[in-house]
Amino acid sequence: MSFFLVFLAILLAGGLAWFAVDVARGSSRGNQPEGLAEPPADLAPVLLPEHPNPEDIDAIRFALAFRGYRMDQVDQVLVRLRDRIGVQAALIEALTAQLKSTRASGIRPGGADGAVHDG
């Protein structure tokens, strides 16, 4: 029984010493910083030209962050690509509708001068 009490006293003293060191270092849970600091960028910001082409997309390089690529850079590029694809899709739709209406009216596109002639 006396060995058990000695063992218990040693555990209690060790726990108190651990707690005292933790409080002295200021690393208790209330003093922890909120999240991680933003890592410094090791690459220039990802910029795309106004009208990106496949080579521009192939050349994209994102800076590595703690959890992979920097999400803000990836999000920015994806928004630009989404907007550009939306503009191109709308243009294709408008040109397709114009072509259908031209074919339906029986008018054929003109020669090299761009004039429209009645067929």
XYZ file of N, CA and C in Angstrom:
357
model
N 0.822 -1.189 0.000
C 0.000 0.000 0.000
C 0.867 1.255 0.000
N 2.015 1.193 0.712
C 2.870 2.370 0.777
C 3.503 2.670 -0.586
N 3.792 1.609 -1.377
C 4.323 1.839 -2.724
C 3.300 2.553 -3.604
N 2.046 2.183 -3.439
C 0.974 2.831 -4.207
C 0.874 4.312 -3.861
N 0.978 4.662 -2.584
C 0.901 6.068 -2.174
C 2.108 6.855 -2.677
N 3.283 6.246 -2.666
C 4.480 6.904 -3.191
C 4.318 7.135 -4.693
N 3.824 6.125 -5.405
C 3.593 6.247 -6.847
C 2.570 7.341 -7.145
N 1.495 7.395 -6.371
C 0.465 8.417 -6.547
C 1.023 9.811 -6.264
N 1.857 9.947 -5.263
C 2.461 11.238 -4.936
C 3.397 11.699 -6.060
N 4.141 10.764 -6.641
C 5.041 11.112 -7.750
C 4.233 11.571 -8.956
N 3.142 10.879 -9.274
C 2.281 11.291 -10.381
C 1.681 12.670 -10.138
N 1.233 12.917 -8.922
C 0.645 14.214 -8.592
C 1.688 15.327 -8.687
N 2.887 15.095 -8.216
C 3.952 16.098 -8.297
C 4.330 16.357 -9.754
N 4.394 15.312 -10.564
C 4.701 15.484 -11.990
C 3.618 16.275 -12.705
N 2.357 15.990 -12.405
C 1.250 16.731 -13.012
C 1.272 18.198 -12.625
N 1.543 18.490 -11.364
C 1.629 19.885 -10.925
C 2.812 20.600 -11.572
N 3.930 19.921 -11.716
C 5.095 20.530 -12.368
C 4.785 20.812 -13.839
N 4.139 19.883 -14.500
C 3.753 20.071 -15.907
C 2.827 21.274 -16.053
N 1.839 21.385 -15.181
C 0.893 22.500 -15.221
C 1.604 23.828 -14.961
N 2.525 23.853 -14.003
C 3.248 25.083 -13.680
C 4.104 25.542 -14.861
N 4.758 24.621 -15.529
C 5.573 24.972 -16.697
C 4.678 25.488 -17.817
N 3.533 24.867 -18.015
C 2.591 25.281 -19.058
C 2.089 26.701 -18.808
N 1.743 27.009 -17.581
C 1.260 28.356 -17.249
C 2.394 29.369 -17.366
N 3.592 29.008 -16.939
C 4.722 29.932 -16.996
C 5.098 30.269 -18.437
N 4.961 29.335 -19.343
C 5.288 29.587 -20.749
C 4.179 30.337 -21.463
N 3.021 30.456 -20.847
C 1.919 31.184 -21.469
C 1.259 30.423 -22.587
N 1.371 29.122 -22.584
C 0.792 28.343 -23.670
C -0.494 27.642 -23.244
N -1.189 28.232 -22.292
C -2.479 27.647 -21.928
C -3.467 27.900 -23.050
N -4.569 27.228 -23.052
C -5.509 27.287 -24.168
C -6.058 28.680 -24.420
N -6.185 29.496 -23.424
C -6.711 30.846 -23.615
C -5.756 31.767 -24.351
N -4.474 31.424 -24.383
C -3.476 32.290 -25.010
C -3.074 31.831 -26.401
N -3.692 30.808 -26.940
C -3.335 30.305 -28.260
C -3.779 31.285 -29.342
N -2.960 31.495 -30.361
C -3.375 32.368 -31.467
C -4.501 31.718 -32.263
N -5.306 32.547 -32.898
C -6.416 32.063 -33.710
C -5.892 31.618 -35.068
N -5.791 30.337 -35.309
C -5.381 29.827 -36.609
C -3.905 30.055 -36.888
N -3.547 29.822 -38.121
C -2.168 29.981 -38.558
C -1.998 31.298 -39.296
N -0.799 31.818 -39.263
C -0.511 33.059 -39.988
C -0.513 32.788 -41.489
N -0.848 33.801 -42.267
C -0.847 33.680 -43.729
C 0.590 33.492 -44.202
N 0.868 32.442 -44.964
C 2.238 32.217 -45.418
C 2.651 33.266 -46.444
N 3.932 33.600 -46.481
C 4.385 34.561 -47.494
C 4.306 33.938 -48.883
N 3.943 34.743 -49.846
C 3.827 34.251 -51.225
C 5.224 34.028 -51.791
N 5.459 32.855 -52.363
C 6.758 32.584 -52.963
C 6.716 32.704 -54.482
N 5.547 33.001 -55.039
C 5.399 33.279 -56.462
C 4.598 34.559 -56.634
N 4.762 35.173 -57.782
C 3.984 36.378 -58.080
C 2.500 36.011 -58.179
N 1.611 36.990 -58.019
C 0.181 36.693 -58.159
C -0.119 36.085 -59.525
N -1.094 35.203 -59.546
C -1.477 34.537 -60.788
C -2.362 35.486 -61.576
N -1.866 35.916 -62.728
C -2.612 36.840 -63.573
C -2.806 36.212 -64.943
N -4.007 36.362 -65.464
C -4.307 35.887 -66.809
C -4.546 37.080 -67.709
N -4.246 36.959 -68.998
C -4.571 38.041 -69.923
C -6.090 38.180 -70.055
N -6.518 39.258 -70.687
C -7.950 39.520 -70.849
C -8.643 38.389 -71.600
N -7.981 37.849 -72.610
C -8.542 36.748 -73.399
C -7.583 35.561 -73.322
N -7.706 34.739 -72.281
C -6.758 33.633 -72.127
C -6.950 32.575 -73.198
N -5.848 31.966 -73.572
C -5.884 30.863 -74.524
C -5.342 29.619 -73.820
N -5.388 28.467 -74.464
C -4.935 27.244 -73.790
C -3.494 27.307 -73.282
N -2.626 28.007 -73.985
C -1.234 28.114 -73.528
C -1.144 28.891 -72.214
N -2.007 29.909 -72.058
C -2.026 30.657 -70.800
C -2.463 29.766 -69.645
N -3.436 28.916 -69.907
C -3.913 28.004 -68.870
C -2.822 26.999 -68.517
N -2.121 26.495 -69.528
C -1.037 25.542 -69.278
C 0.096 26.163 -68.471
N 0.298 27.464 -68.606
C 1.410 28.138 -67.933
C 1.093 28.551 -66.502
N -0.124 28.332 -66.035
C -0.498 28.756 -64.680
C 0.283 27.947 -63.652
N 0.845 28.631 -62.684
C 1.530 27.999 -61.563
C 1.037 28.673 -60.292
N 0.595 27.872 -59.330
C 0.106 28.390 -58.062
C 1.166 28.189 -56.987
N 1.237 29.143 -56.059
C 2.178 29.036 -54.949
C 1.673 27.984 -53.965
N 2.600 27.232 -53.401
C 2.227 26.231 -52.412
C 1.999 26.894 -51.067
N 1.001 26.416 -50.356
C 0.697 26.904 -49.017
C 0.717 25.706 -48.069
N 0.334 25.944 -46.839
C 0.373 24.904 -45.815
C -0.443 23.682 -46.219
N -1.612 23.897 -46.810
C -2.492 22.786 -47.179
C -2.551 22.589 -48.687
N -1.499 22.818 -49.399
C -1.506 22.651 -50.850
C -1.372 23.994 -51.528
N -2.176 24.217 -52.563
C -2.128 25.486 -53.285
C -2.882 26.555 -52.514
N -2.533 27.809 -52.761
C -3.226 28.916 -52.099
C -4.610 29.049 -52.703
N -5.608 28.892 -51.868
C -6.987 28.865 -52.341
C -7.404 30.179 -52.986
N -6.883 31.308 -52.498
C -7.290 32.589 -53.082
C -6.819 32.705 -54.531
N -5.624 32.196 -54.838
C -5.141 32.244 -56.218
C -5.952 31.317 -57.117
N -6.221 30.134 -56.637
C -6.994 29.175 -57.432
C -8.396 29.719 -57.686
N -9.028 30.272 -56.649
C -10.374 30.832 -56.811
C -10.387 31.973 -57.816
N -9.383 32.845 -57.761
C -9.329 33.990 -58.676
C -9.218 33.515 -60.129
N -8.362 32.550 -60.379
C -8.195 32.047 -61.745
C -9.459 31.346 -62.216
N -10.069 30.562 -61.358
C -11.287 29.861 -61.758
C -12.428 30.823 -62.060
N -12.528 31.907 -61.307
C -13.570 32.904 -61.589
C -13.329 33.546 -62.949
N -12.077 33.905 -63.242
C -11.768 34.504 -64.550
C -12.077 33.542 -65.687
N -11.692 32.294 -65.532
C -11.961 31.307 -66.578
C -13.458 31.067 -66.742
N -14.177 31.002 -65.639
C -15.619 30.806 -65.715
C -16.284 31.951 -66.458
N -15.884 33.185 -66.130
C -16.469 34.348 -66.804
C -16.148 34.338 -68.295
N -14.919 34.019 -68.628
C -14.520 34.002 -70.040
C -15.266 32.910 -70.806
N -15.395 31.762 -70.212
C -16.133 30.678 -70.866
C -17.596 31.062 -71.025
N -18.164 31.763 -70.052
C -19.545 32.223 -70.164
C -19.737 33.191 -71.311
N -18.776 34.113 -71.484
C -18.853 35.066 -72.599
C -18.757 34.326 -73.928
N -17.840 33.397 -74.022
C -17.689 32.643 -75.269
C -18.922 31.794 -75.564
N -19.513 31.200 -74.547
C -20.719 30.395 -74.757
C -21.874 31.267 -75.236
N -22.008 32.468 -74.660
C -23.070 33.377 -75.103
C -22.843 33.818 -76.546
N -21.592 34.077 -76.916
C -21.275 34.468 -78.287
C -21.585 33.333 -79.264
N -21.222 32.130 -78.908
C -21.522 30.979 -79.768
C -23.029 30.822 -79.930
N -23.770 30.978 -78.849
C -25.227 30.861 -78.917
C -25.827 31.941 -79.817
N -25.335 33.183 -79.685
C -25.851 34.275 -80.518
C -25.521 34.047 -81.992
N -24.307 33.620 -82.288
C -23.922 33.370 -83.676
C -24.694 32.190 -84.270
N -24.932 31.179 -83.467
C -25.723 30.038 -83.940
C -27.153 30.460 -84.247
N -27.747 31.273 -83.383
C -29.109 31.761 -83.631
C -29.150 32.635 -84.880
N -28.129 33.473 -85.065
C -28.065 34.330 -86.257
C -27.934 33.474 -87.522
N -27.136 32.436 -87.472
C -26.968 31.549 -88.620
C -28.273 30.824 -88.947
N -28.981 30.366 -87.928
C -30.258 29.685 -88.159
C -31.280 30.622 -88.786
N -31.334 31.864 -88.301
C -32.303 32.812 -88.872
C -31.920 33.181 -90.300
N -30.627 33.268 -90.587
C -30.178 33.565 -91.945
C -30.533 32.412 -92.881
N -30.323 31.197 -92.447
C -30.662 30.031 -93.269
C -32.175 29.913 -93.466
N -32.937 30.241 -92.425
C -34.398 30.139 -92.519
C -34.969 31.164 -93.490
N -34.341 32.321 -93.607
C -34.848 33.360 -94.509
C -34.391 33.145 -95.947
N -33.522 32.189 -96.180
C -33.068 31.885 -97.528
C -31.943 32.779 -98.000
N -31.415 33.621 -97.163
C -30.310 34.504 -97.537
C -29.008 33.748 -97.320
N -28.138 33.828 -98.309
C -26.842 33.169 -98.189
C -25.774 34.224 -97.925
N -24.791 33.870 -97.128
C -23.708 34.824 -96.884
C -23.012 35.193 -98.180
N -22.514 36.443 -98.243
C -21.901 36.974 -99.456
C -20.480 36.515 -99.650
N -19.814 37.197 -100.568
C -18.445 36.860 -100.930
C -17.457 37.461 -99.957
N -16.289 37.777 -100.499
C -15.193 38.279 -99.681
C -15.477 39.666 -99.130
N -16.370 40.449 -99.787
C -16.643 41.800 -99.307
C -17.589 41.804 -98.110
N -18.131 40.645 -97.750
C -18.999 40.548 -96.591
C -20.432 40.945 -96.868
N -20.746 41.282 -98.105
C -22.110 41.680 -98.441
C -23.005 40.457 -98.486
N -24.247 40.656 -98.121
C -25.218 39.572 -98.137
C -26.038 39.702 -99.404
N -26.064 38.628 -100.210
C -26.793 38.630 -101.477
C -27.965 37.667 -101.398
N -29.045 37.996 -102.059
C -30.224 37.149 -102.102
C -29.969 36.018 -103.091
N -30.272 34.781 -102.716
C -29.964 33.648 -103.549
C -31.035 33.265 -104.438
